[in-house]
PDB file of C-alpha atoms and ligand atoms in Angstrom:
ATOM      1  CA  UNK A   1      -0.984 112.354  96.495  1.00 87.00           C
ATOM      2  CA  UNK A   2       2.188 112.394  94.521  1.00 93.00           C
ATOM      3  CA  UNK A   3       4.937 113.276  96.721  1.00 95.00           C
ATOM      4  CA  UNK A   4       8.428 114.495  95.340  1.00 97.00           C
ATOM      5  CA  UNK A   5      11.739 113.384  97.629  1.00 98.00           C
ATOM      6  CA  UNK A   6      14.959 114.658  96.704  1.00 98.00           C
ATOM      7  CA  UNK A   7      17.506 113.786  99.194  1.00 97.00           C
ATOM      8  CA  UNK A   8      21.159 112.127  98.247  1.00 97.00           C
ATOM      9  CA  UNK A   9      21.531 110.409 101.674  1.00 96.00           C
ATOM     10  CA  UNK A  10      20.745 106.710 100.433  1.00 96.00           C
ATOM     11  CA  UNK A  11      19.414 105.197 104.012  1.00 95.00           C
ATOM     12  CA  UNK A  12      17.145 107.961 104.561  1.00 95.00           C
ATOM     13  CA  UNK A  13      15.765 108.402 101.082  1.00 96.00           C
ATOM     14  CA  UNK A  14      14.720 104.588 101.403  1.00 96.00           C
ATOM     15  CA  UNK A  15      13.178 104.624 104.763  1.00 95.00           C
ATOM     16  CA  UNK A  16      11.165 108.221 103.942  1.00 96.00           C
ATOM     17  CA  UNK A  17       9.996 106.437 100.554  1.00 95.00           C
ATOM     18  CA  UNK A  18       8.892 103.765 101.986  1.00 94.00           C
ATOM     19  CA  UNK A  19       7.217 105.437 104.991  1.00 93.00           C
ATOM     20  CA  UNK A  20       5.488 106.963 102.970  1.00 93.00           C
ATOM     21  CA  UNK A  21       4.636 105.072 100.218  1.00 91.00           C
ATOM     22  CA  UNK A  22       2.898 101.893 102.519  1.00 90.00           C
ATOM     23  CA  UNK A  23       0.287 105.385 103.714  1.00 86.00           C
ATOM     24  CA  UNK A  24      -0.794 105.223 100.213  1.00 85.00           C
ATOM     25  CA  UNK A  25       1.493 108.305  98.787  1.00 89.00           C
ATOM     26  CA  UNK A  26       3.434 107.645  95.098  1.00 92.00           C
ATOM     27  CA  UNK A  27       6.804 108.848  95.899  1.00 95.00           C
ATOM     28  CA  UNK A  28       9.573 109.397  93.149  1.00 96.00           C
ATOM     29  CA  UNK A  29      13.020 109.891  95.022  1.00 97.00           C
ATOM     30  CA  UNK A  30      16.060 111.877  93.275  1.00 98.00           C
ATOM     31  CA  UNK A  31      18.841 112.690  94.443  1.00 98.00           C
ATOM     32  CA  UNK A  32      20.123 115.661  92.507  1.00 98.00           C
ATOM     33  CA  UNK A  33      18.709 119.337  91.310  1.00 97.00           C
ATOM     34  CA  UNK A  34      19.036 118.441  87.592  1.00 97.00           C
ATOM     35  CA  UNK A  35      16.903 115.237  88.267  1.00 97.00           C
ATOM     36  CA  UNK A  36      13.882 116.957  90.887  1.00 97.00           C
ATOM     37  CA  UNK A  37      13.834 119.827  88.465  1.00 95.00           C
ATOM     38  CA  UNK A  38      12.580 117.321  85.579  1.00 94.00           C
ATOM     39  CA  UNK A  39      10.832 116.168  87.372  1.00 95.00           C
ATOM     40  CA  UNK A  40       8.962 118.880  88.755  1.00 94.00           C
ATOM     41  CA  UNK A  41       8.530 119.905  85.142  1.00 90.00           C
ATOM     42  CA  UNK A  42       6.612 116.373  84.775  1.00 89.00           C
ATOM     43  CA  UNK A  43       4.473 115.674  87.503  1.00 90.00           C
ATOM     44  CA  UNK A  44       1.545 117.506  89.195  1.00 87.00           C
ATOM     45  CA  UNK A  45       2.924 116.845  92.739  1.00 92.00           C
ATOM     46  CA  UNK A  46       1.013 117.172  95.711  1.00 90.00           C
ATOM     47  CA  UNK A  47       3.974 118.310  98.839  1.00 94.00           C
ATOM     48  CA  UNK A  48       8.351 118.447  97.337  1.00 96.00           C
ATOM     49  CA  UNK A  49      10.084 117.269 100.524  1.00 97.00           C
ATOM     50  CA  UNK A  50      13.504 118.863  99.957  1.00 96.00           C
ATOM     51  CA  UNK A  51      17.163 117.978 101.268  1.00 95.00           C
ATOM     52  CA  UNK A  52      19.110 120.890 101.033  1.00 92.00           C
ATOM     53  CA  UNK A  53      22.429 119.720 100.635  1.00 92.00           C
ATOM     54  CA  UNK A  54      22.530 117.658  97.440  1.00 96.00           C
ATOM     55  CA  UNK A  55      25.733 116.713  95.211  1.00 97.00           C
ATOM     56  CA  UNK A  56      24.909 119.641  92.311  1.00 97.00           C
ATOM     57  CA  UNK A  57      24.149 122.570  94.754  1.00 95.00           C
ATOM     58  CA  UNK A  58      21.478 123.536  96.898  1.00 94.00           C
ATOM     59  CA  UNK A  59      18.074 123.406  97.905  1.00 94.00           C
ATOM     60  CA  UNK A  60      17.382 126.389  98.322  1.00 93.00           C
ATOM     61  CA  UNK A  61      17.874 127.517  94.357  1.00 94.00           C
ATOM     62  CA  UNK A  62      15.936 124.725  93.321  1.00 95.00           C
ATOM     63  CA  UNK A  63      12.830 125.868  95.361  1.00 94.00           C
ATOM     64  CA  UNK A  64      13.533 130.065  95.221  1.00 91.00           C
ATOM     65  CA  UNK A  65      13.390 129.129  91.690  1.00 91.00           C
ATOM     66  CA  UNK A  66       9.375 127.448  91.808  1.00 91.00           C
ATOM     67  CA  UNK A  67       8.628 130.430  93.703  1.00 90.00           C
ATOM     68  CA  UNK A  68      10.094 132.742  91.229  1.00 88.00           C
ATOM     69  CA  UNK A  69       8.436 131.438  88.709  1.00 86.00           C
ATOM     70  CA  UNK A  70       4.832 131.031  91.085  1.00 85.00           C
ATOM     71  CA  UNK A  71       4.937 127.239  91.620  1.00 86.00           C
ATOM     72  CA  UNK A  72       3.307 127.795  94.999  1.00 85.00           C
ATOM     73  CA  UNK A  73       3.288 123.638  95.807  1.00 89.00           C
ATOM     74  CA  UNK A  74       3.768 122.594  99.603  1.00 92.00           C
ATOM     75  CA  UNK A  75       7.532 122.449  99.952  1.00 94.00           C
ATOM     76  CA  UNK A  76       8.765 120.942 103.173  1.00 95.00           C
ATOM     77  CA  UNK A  77      12.928 121.324 104.152  1.00 93.00           C
ATOM     78  CA  UNK A  78      14.861 118.198 105.884  1.00 92.00           C
ATOM     79  CA  UNK A  79      17.317 119.786 107.586  1.00 86.00           C
ATOM     80  CA  UNK A  80      20.369 118.599 109.777  1.00 81.00           C
ATOM     81  CA  UNK A  81      19.674 119.922 113.591  1.00 71.00           C
ATOM     82  CA  UNK A  82      22.990 122.196 112.907  1.00 72.00           C
ATOM     83  CA  UNK A  83      22.234 124.303 110.086  1.00 78.00           C
ATOM     84  CA  UNK A  84      19.413 126.920 111.295  1.00 81.00           C
ATOM     85  CA  UNK A  85      20.675 129.017 109.260  1.00 85.00           C
ATOM     86  CA  UNK A  86      19.976 126.806 106.474  1.00 85.00           C
ATOM     87  CA  UNK A  87      16.290 126.821 108.181  1.00 84.00           C
ATOM     88  CA  UNK A  88      15.097 130.566 108.661  1.00 86.00           C
ATOM     89  CA  UNK A  89      16.257 130.572 104.597  1.00 88.00           C
ATOM     90  CA  UNK A  90      14.647 128.057 103.912  1.00 87.00           C
ATOM     91  CA  UNK A  91      11.227 129.835 105.416  1.00 87.00           C
ATOM     92  CA  UNK A  92      11.993 132.683 103.612  1.00 88.00           C
ATOM     93  CA  UNK A  93      12.617 131.286  99.994  1.00 89.00           C
ATOM     94  CA  UNK A  94       8.800 130.027 100.326  1.00 90.00           C
ATOM     95  CA  UNK A  95       8.799 126.823 102.648  1.00 91.00           C
ATOM     96  CA  UNK A  96       5.528 125.611 104.018  1.00 88.00           C
ATOM     97  CA  UNK A  97       7.636 123.357 106.922  1.00 88.00           C
ATOM     98  CA  UNK A  98      10.084 122.434 108.105  1.00 90.00           C
ATOM     99  CA  UNK A  99      12.150 118.879 109.701  1.00 91.00           C
ATOM    100  CA  UNK A 100      14.951 118.687 111.693  1.00 90.00           C
ATOM    101  CA  UNK A 101      17.088 114.975 110.666  1.00 89.00           C
ATOM    102  CA  UNK A 102      16.494 112.897 112.173  1.00 89.00           C
ATOM    103  CA  UNK A 103      12.780 112.916 112.893  1.00 91.00           C
ATOM    104  CA  UNK A 104      10.288 110.706 113.765  1.00 93.00           C
ATOM    105  CA  UNK A 105       9.320 108.927 110.483  1.00 93.00           C
ATOM    106  CA  UNK A 106       5.692 109.079 112.421  1.00 92.00           C
ATOM    107  CA  UNK A 107       6.114 112.599 112.430  1.00 92.00           C
ATOM    108  CA  UNK A 108       6.571 112.946 108.758  1.00 93.00           C
ATOM    109  CA  UNK A 109       3.689 110.860 108.556  1.00 90.00           C
ATOM    110  CA  UNK A 110       1.402 112.963 110.670  1.00 89.00           C
ATOM    111  CA  UNK A 111       3.052 116.802 108.338  1.00 90.00           C
ATOM    112  CA  UNK A 112       2.801 114.812 105.208  1.00 89.00           C
ATOM    113  CA  UNK A 113      -1.284 113.575 105.763  1.00 84.00           C
ATOM    114  CA  UNK A 114      -1.392 117.300 106.903  1.00 84.00           C
ATOM    115  CA  UNK A 115      -0.192 118.714 104.016  1.00 82.00           C
ATOM    116  CA  UNK A 116      -2.478 115.873 101.560  1.00 76.00           C
ATOM    117  CA  UNK A 117      -6.045 117.531 103.465  1.00 75.00           C
ATOM    118  CA  UNK A 118      -4.654 121.038 102.655  1.00 76.00           C
ATOM    119  CA  UNK A 119      -3.903 120.401  99.296  1.00 70.00           C
ATOM    120  CA  UNK A 120      -7.475 118.281  99.412  1.00 67.00           C
ATOM    121  CA  UNK A 121      -9.142 122.395 100.384  1.00 67.00           C
ATOM    122  CA  UNK A 122     -10.652 121.192 103.212  1.00 61.00           C
ATOM    123  CA  UNK A 123      -9.856 122.432 107.156  1.00 57.00           C
ATOM    124  CA  UNK A 124     -12.348 120.533 108.106  1.00 63.00           C
ATOM    125  CA  UNK A 125     -10.488 116.700 107.789  1.00 68.00           C
ATOM    126  CA  UNK A 126     -14.465 115.106 107.803  1.00 81.00           C
ATOM    127  CA  UNK A 127     -16.104 114.393 104.641  1.00 84.00           C
ATOM    128  CA  UNK A 128     -20.319 113.445 104.889  1.00 86.00           C
ATOM    129  CA  UNK A 129     -21.106 111.824 101.852  1.00 87.00           C
ATOM    130  CA  UNK A 130     -25.034 110.452 102.313  1.00 88.00           C
ATOM    131  CA  UNK A 131     -24.039 108.237 105.399  1.00 90.00           C
ATOM    132  CA  UNK A 132     -20.985 107.881 103.970  1.00 93.00           C
ATOM    133  CA  UNK A 133     -18.434 109.870 106.981  1.00 91.00           C
ATOM    134  CA  UNK A 134     -14.525 110.647 105.954  1.00 90.00           C
ATOM    135  CA  UNK A 135     -12.431 110.837 108.304  1.00 87.00           C
ATOM    136  CA  UNK A 136      -9.072 111.603 106.105  1.00 81.00           C
ATOM    137  CA  UNK A 137      -6.924 112.590 109.577  1.00 76.00           C
ATOM    138  CA  UNK A 138      -7.093 109.635 110.939  1.00 80.00           C
ATOM    139  CA  UNK A 139      -7.888 107.399 107.732  1.00 86.00           C
ATOM    140  CA  UNK A 140     -11.161 106.510 109.411  1.00 90.00           C
ATOM    141  CA  UNK A 141     -14.013 105.149 107.120  1.00 94.00           C
ATOM    142  CA  UNK A 142     -18.553 104.765 108.467  1.00 93.00           C
ATOM    143  CA  UNK A 143     -21.186 103.835 106.298  1.00 94.00           C
ATOM    144  CA  UNK A 144     -24.434 104.109 108.150  1.00 92.00           C
ATOM    145  CA  UNK A 145     -22.404 104.571 111.847  1.00 88.00           C
ATOM    146  CA  UNK A 146     -20.351 101.017 110.838  1.00 92.00           C
ATOM    147  CA  UNK A 147     -16.560 101.328 110.613  1.00 94.00           C
ATOM    148  CA  UNK A 148     -15.257 100.559 106.776  1.00 96.00           C
ATOM    149  CA  UNK A 149     -11.588  99.502 106.217  1.00 97.00           C
ATOM    150  CA  UNK A 150     -10.319 101.237 103.472  1.00 96.00           C
ATOM    151  CA  UNK A 151      -6.841 100.146 102.027  1.00 94.00           C
ATOM    152  CA  UNK A 152      -3.772 102.899 101.955  1.00 91.00           C
ATOM    153  CA  UNK A 153      -4.766 102.438  98.087  1.00 92.00           C
ATOM    154  CA  UNK A 154      -8.445 103.212  98.343  1.00 95.00           C
ATOM    155  CA  UNK A 155      -7.700 106.089 101.090  1.00 92.00           C
ATOM    156  CA  UNK A 156      -5.210 107.876  98.327  1.00 91.00           C
ATOM    157  CA  UNK A 157      -7.815 107.406  95.787  1.00 93.00           C
ATOM    158  CA  UNK A 158     -10.456 108.656  97.712  1.00 92.00           C
ATOM    159  CA  UNK A 159      -7.712 112.092  99.021  1.00 88.00           C
ATOM    160  CA  UNK A 160      -7.270 112.823  95.493  1.00 89.00           C
ATOM    161  CA  UNK A 161     -11.338 112.810  94.773  1.00 91.00           C
ATOM    162  CA  UNK A 162     -12.154 115.070  97.482  1.00 86.00           C
ATOM    163  CA  UNK A 163      -8.953 117.453  96.475  1.00 82.00           C
ATOM    164  CA  UNK A 164     -12.018 118.470  93.843  1.00 80.00           C
ATOM    165  CA  UNK A 165     -15.892 117.584  94.641  1.00 78.00           C
ATOM    166  CA  UNK A 166     -18.360 116.642  92.676  1.00 79.00           C
ATOM    167  CA  UNK A 167     -15.918 117.726  89.409  1.00 89.00           C
ATOM    168  CA  UNK A 168     -15.229 114.886  87.393  1.00 94.00           C
ATOM    169  CA  UNK A 169     -11.558 113.316  87.864  1.00 95.00           C
ATOM    170  CA  UNK A 170      -9.718 111.950  85.210  1.00 95.00           C
ATOM    171  CA  UNK A 171      -8.405 108.878  85.445  1.00 93.00           C
ATOM    172  CA  UNK A 172      -5.098 109.516  84.158  1.00 92.00           C
ATOM    173  CA  UNK A 173      -4.416 112.250  87.284  1.00 92.00           C
ATOM    174  CA  UNK A 174      -5.720 109.244  90.544  1.00 93.00           C
ATOM    175  CA  UNK A 175      -3.496 107.195  88.770  1.00 92.00           C
ATOM    176  CA  UNK A 176      -0.886 110.173  87.972  1.00 90.00           C
ATOM    177  CA  UNK A 177      -1.685 110.650  92.078  1.00 88.00           C
ATOM    178  CA  UNK A 178      -1.434 107.449  93.457  1.00 88.00           C
ATOM    179  CA  UNK A 179       1.784 106.107  91.280  1.00 88.00           C
ATOM    180  CA  UNK A 180       5.565 106.583  91.116  1.00 88.00           C
ATOM    181  CA  UNK A 181       7.369 106.608  87.711  1.00 85.00           C
ATOM    182  CA  UNK A 182       8.394 102.950  86.884  1.00 81.00           C
ATOM    183  CA  UNK A 183       5.729 101.427  88.957  1.00 83.00           C
ATOM    184  CA  UNK A 184       3.672  98.586  87.124  1.00 83.00           C
ATOM    185  CA  UNK A 185      -0.200  99.983  86.840  1.00 81.00           C
ATOM    186  CA  UNK A 186      -2.146  97.254  85.042  1.00 84.00           C
ATOM    187  CA  UNK A 187      -4.451  99.173  82.529  1.00 84.00           C
ATOM    188  CA  UNK A 188      -8.613  98.254  85.377  1.00 89.00           C
ATOM    189  CA  UNK A 189      -6.216  98.942  89.017  1.00 91.00           C
ATOM    190  CA  UNK A 190      -8.246 102.210  88.926  1.00 93.00           C
ATOM    191  CA  UNK A 191     -11.622 100.585  88.123  1.00 94.00           C
ATOM    192  CA  UNK A 192     -10.703  97.728  90.718  1.00 95.00           C
ATOM    193  CA  UNK A 193     -10.263 100.124  93.836  1.00 96.00           C
ATOM    194  CA  UNK A 194     -13.191 102.606  92.814  1.00 96.00           C
ATOM    195  CA  UNK A 195     -15.149  99.351  92.842  1.00 97.00           C
ATOM    196  CA  UNK A 196     -13.931  98.208  96.060  1.00 97.00           C
ATOM    197  CA  UNK A 197     -14.738 101.508  97.668  1.00 97.00           C
ATOM    198  CA  UNK A 198     -18.131 101.212  96.184  1.00 96.00           C
ATOM    199  CA  UNK A 199     -18.833  97.519  97.481  1.00 97.00           C
ATOM    200  CA  UNK A 200     -17.566  99.809 100.976  1.00 97.00           C
ATOM    201  CA  UNK A 201     -19.246 102.784 100.959  1.00 96.00           C
ATOM    202  CA  UNK A 202     -22.297 101.935  98.605  1.00 94.00           C
ATOM    203  CA  UNK A 203     -22.585 102.601  95.390  1.00 92.00           C
ATOM    204  CA  UNK A 204     -23.406 105.934  94.759  1.00 89.00           C
ATOM    205  CA  UNK A 205     -20.246 107.560  97.038  1.00 93.00           C
ATOM    206  CA  UNK A 206     -18.526 107.312  93.718  1.00 94.00           C
ATOM    207  CA  UNK A 207     -19.664 108.250  90.051  1.00 93.00           C
ATOM    208  CA  UNK A 208     -18.630 106.920  86.425  1.00 93.00           C
ATOM    209  CA  UNK A 209     -18.539 109.971  84.051  1.00 91.00           C
ATOM    210  CA  UNK A 210     -18.042 107.347  80.894  1.00 90.00           C
ATOM    211  CA  UNK A 211     -14.762 108.209  78.860  1.00 90.00           C
ATOM    212  CA  UNK A 212     -14.309 111.142  81.526  1.00 92.00           C
ATOM    213  CA  UNK A 213     -13.144 109.909  84.826  1.00 94.00           C
ATOM    214  CA  UNK A 214     -15.005 109.787  88.152  1.00 96.00           C
ATOM    215  CA  UNK A 215     -16.408 111.689  90.360  1.00 94.00           C
ATOM    216  CA  UNK A 216     -17.084 111.834  94.121  1.00 91.00           C
ATOM    217  CA  UNK A 217     -20.130 113.119  95.778  1.00 76.00           C
ATOM    218  CA  UNK A 218     -23.287 114.361  94.151  1.00 62.00           C
ATOM    219  CA  UNK A 219     -23.475 116.442  91.271  1.00 50.00           C
ATOM    220  CA  UNK A 220     -26.073 116.456  88.745  1.00 43.00           C
ATOM    221  CA  UNK A 221     -26.034 113.962  86.629  1.00 41.00           C
TER     222      UNK A 221
HETATM  223 CA1   CA B 301      22.265 115.962 101.953  1.00 76.73          CA
END
């Protein structure tokens, strides 16, 4: 999932970015409202982590503007403990959740994972594809009952494909979900992840639609 982090406190922003990226999500970190606004109009983010007190204004204004133009993507507010009014205003402005600073990075990670599952549109976090079971909540995979070890990037590929089971997802959309601005992507990176997933989970789990993209699960050929 591609995540936009809007936060002007550098140590906090860096810690959050590193922690979420380690779980295989691509994080773009912006430190002003102006930069965040440009990013939001450019990339289809699965989640926005939004600080409220920013150098060029309030995150609440960005949130309100998003909702005014009908943009319903999940927004999680990051606020200080003494800013209860901000939190209430944020929820009223259309935030989905909030975290109080200083927050535990593992709690943030768990909430990001929950958003990723909702974004995937499946309340049941265990997907079954033939003899393969995928538990997105705990990032555990089994093939014929045996545990399969997947990397964070491989999970990110699966999450992106599972957002639309049986639909064909263009390679560019998978790249966009996995890599942030400025990341160097080899032209065959996604092919390598898919090839590794097939080796671990079976050749049938992901189909290649030549010239179109990739598809998870069955679906008619
Ligand atoms: Ca701030």
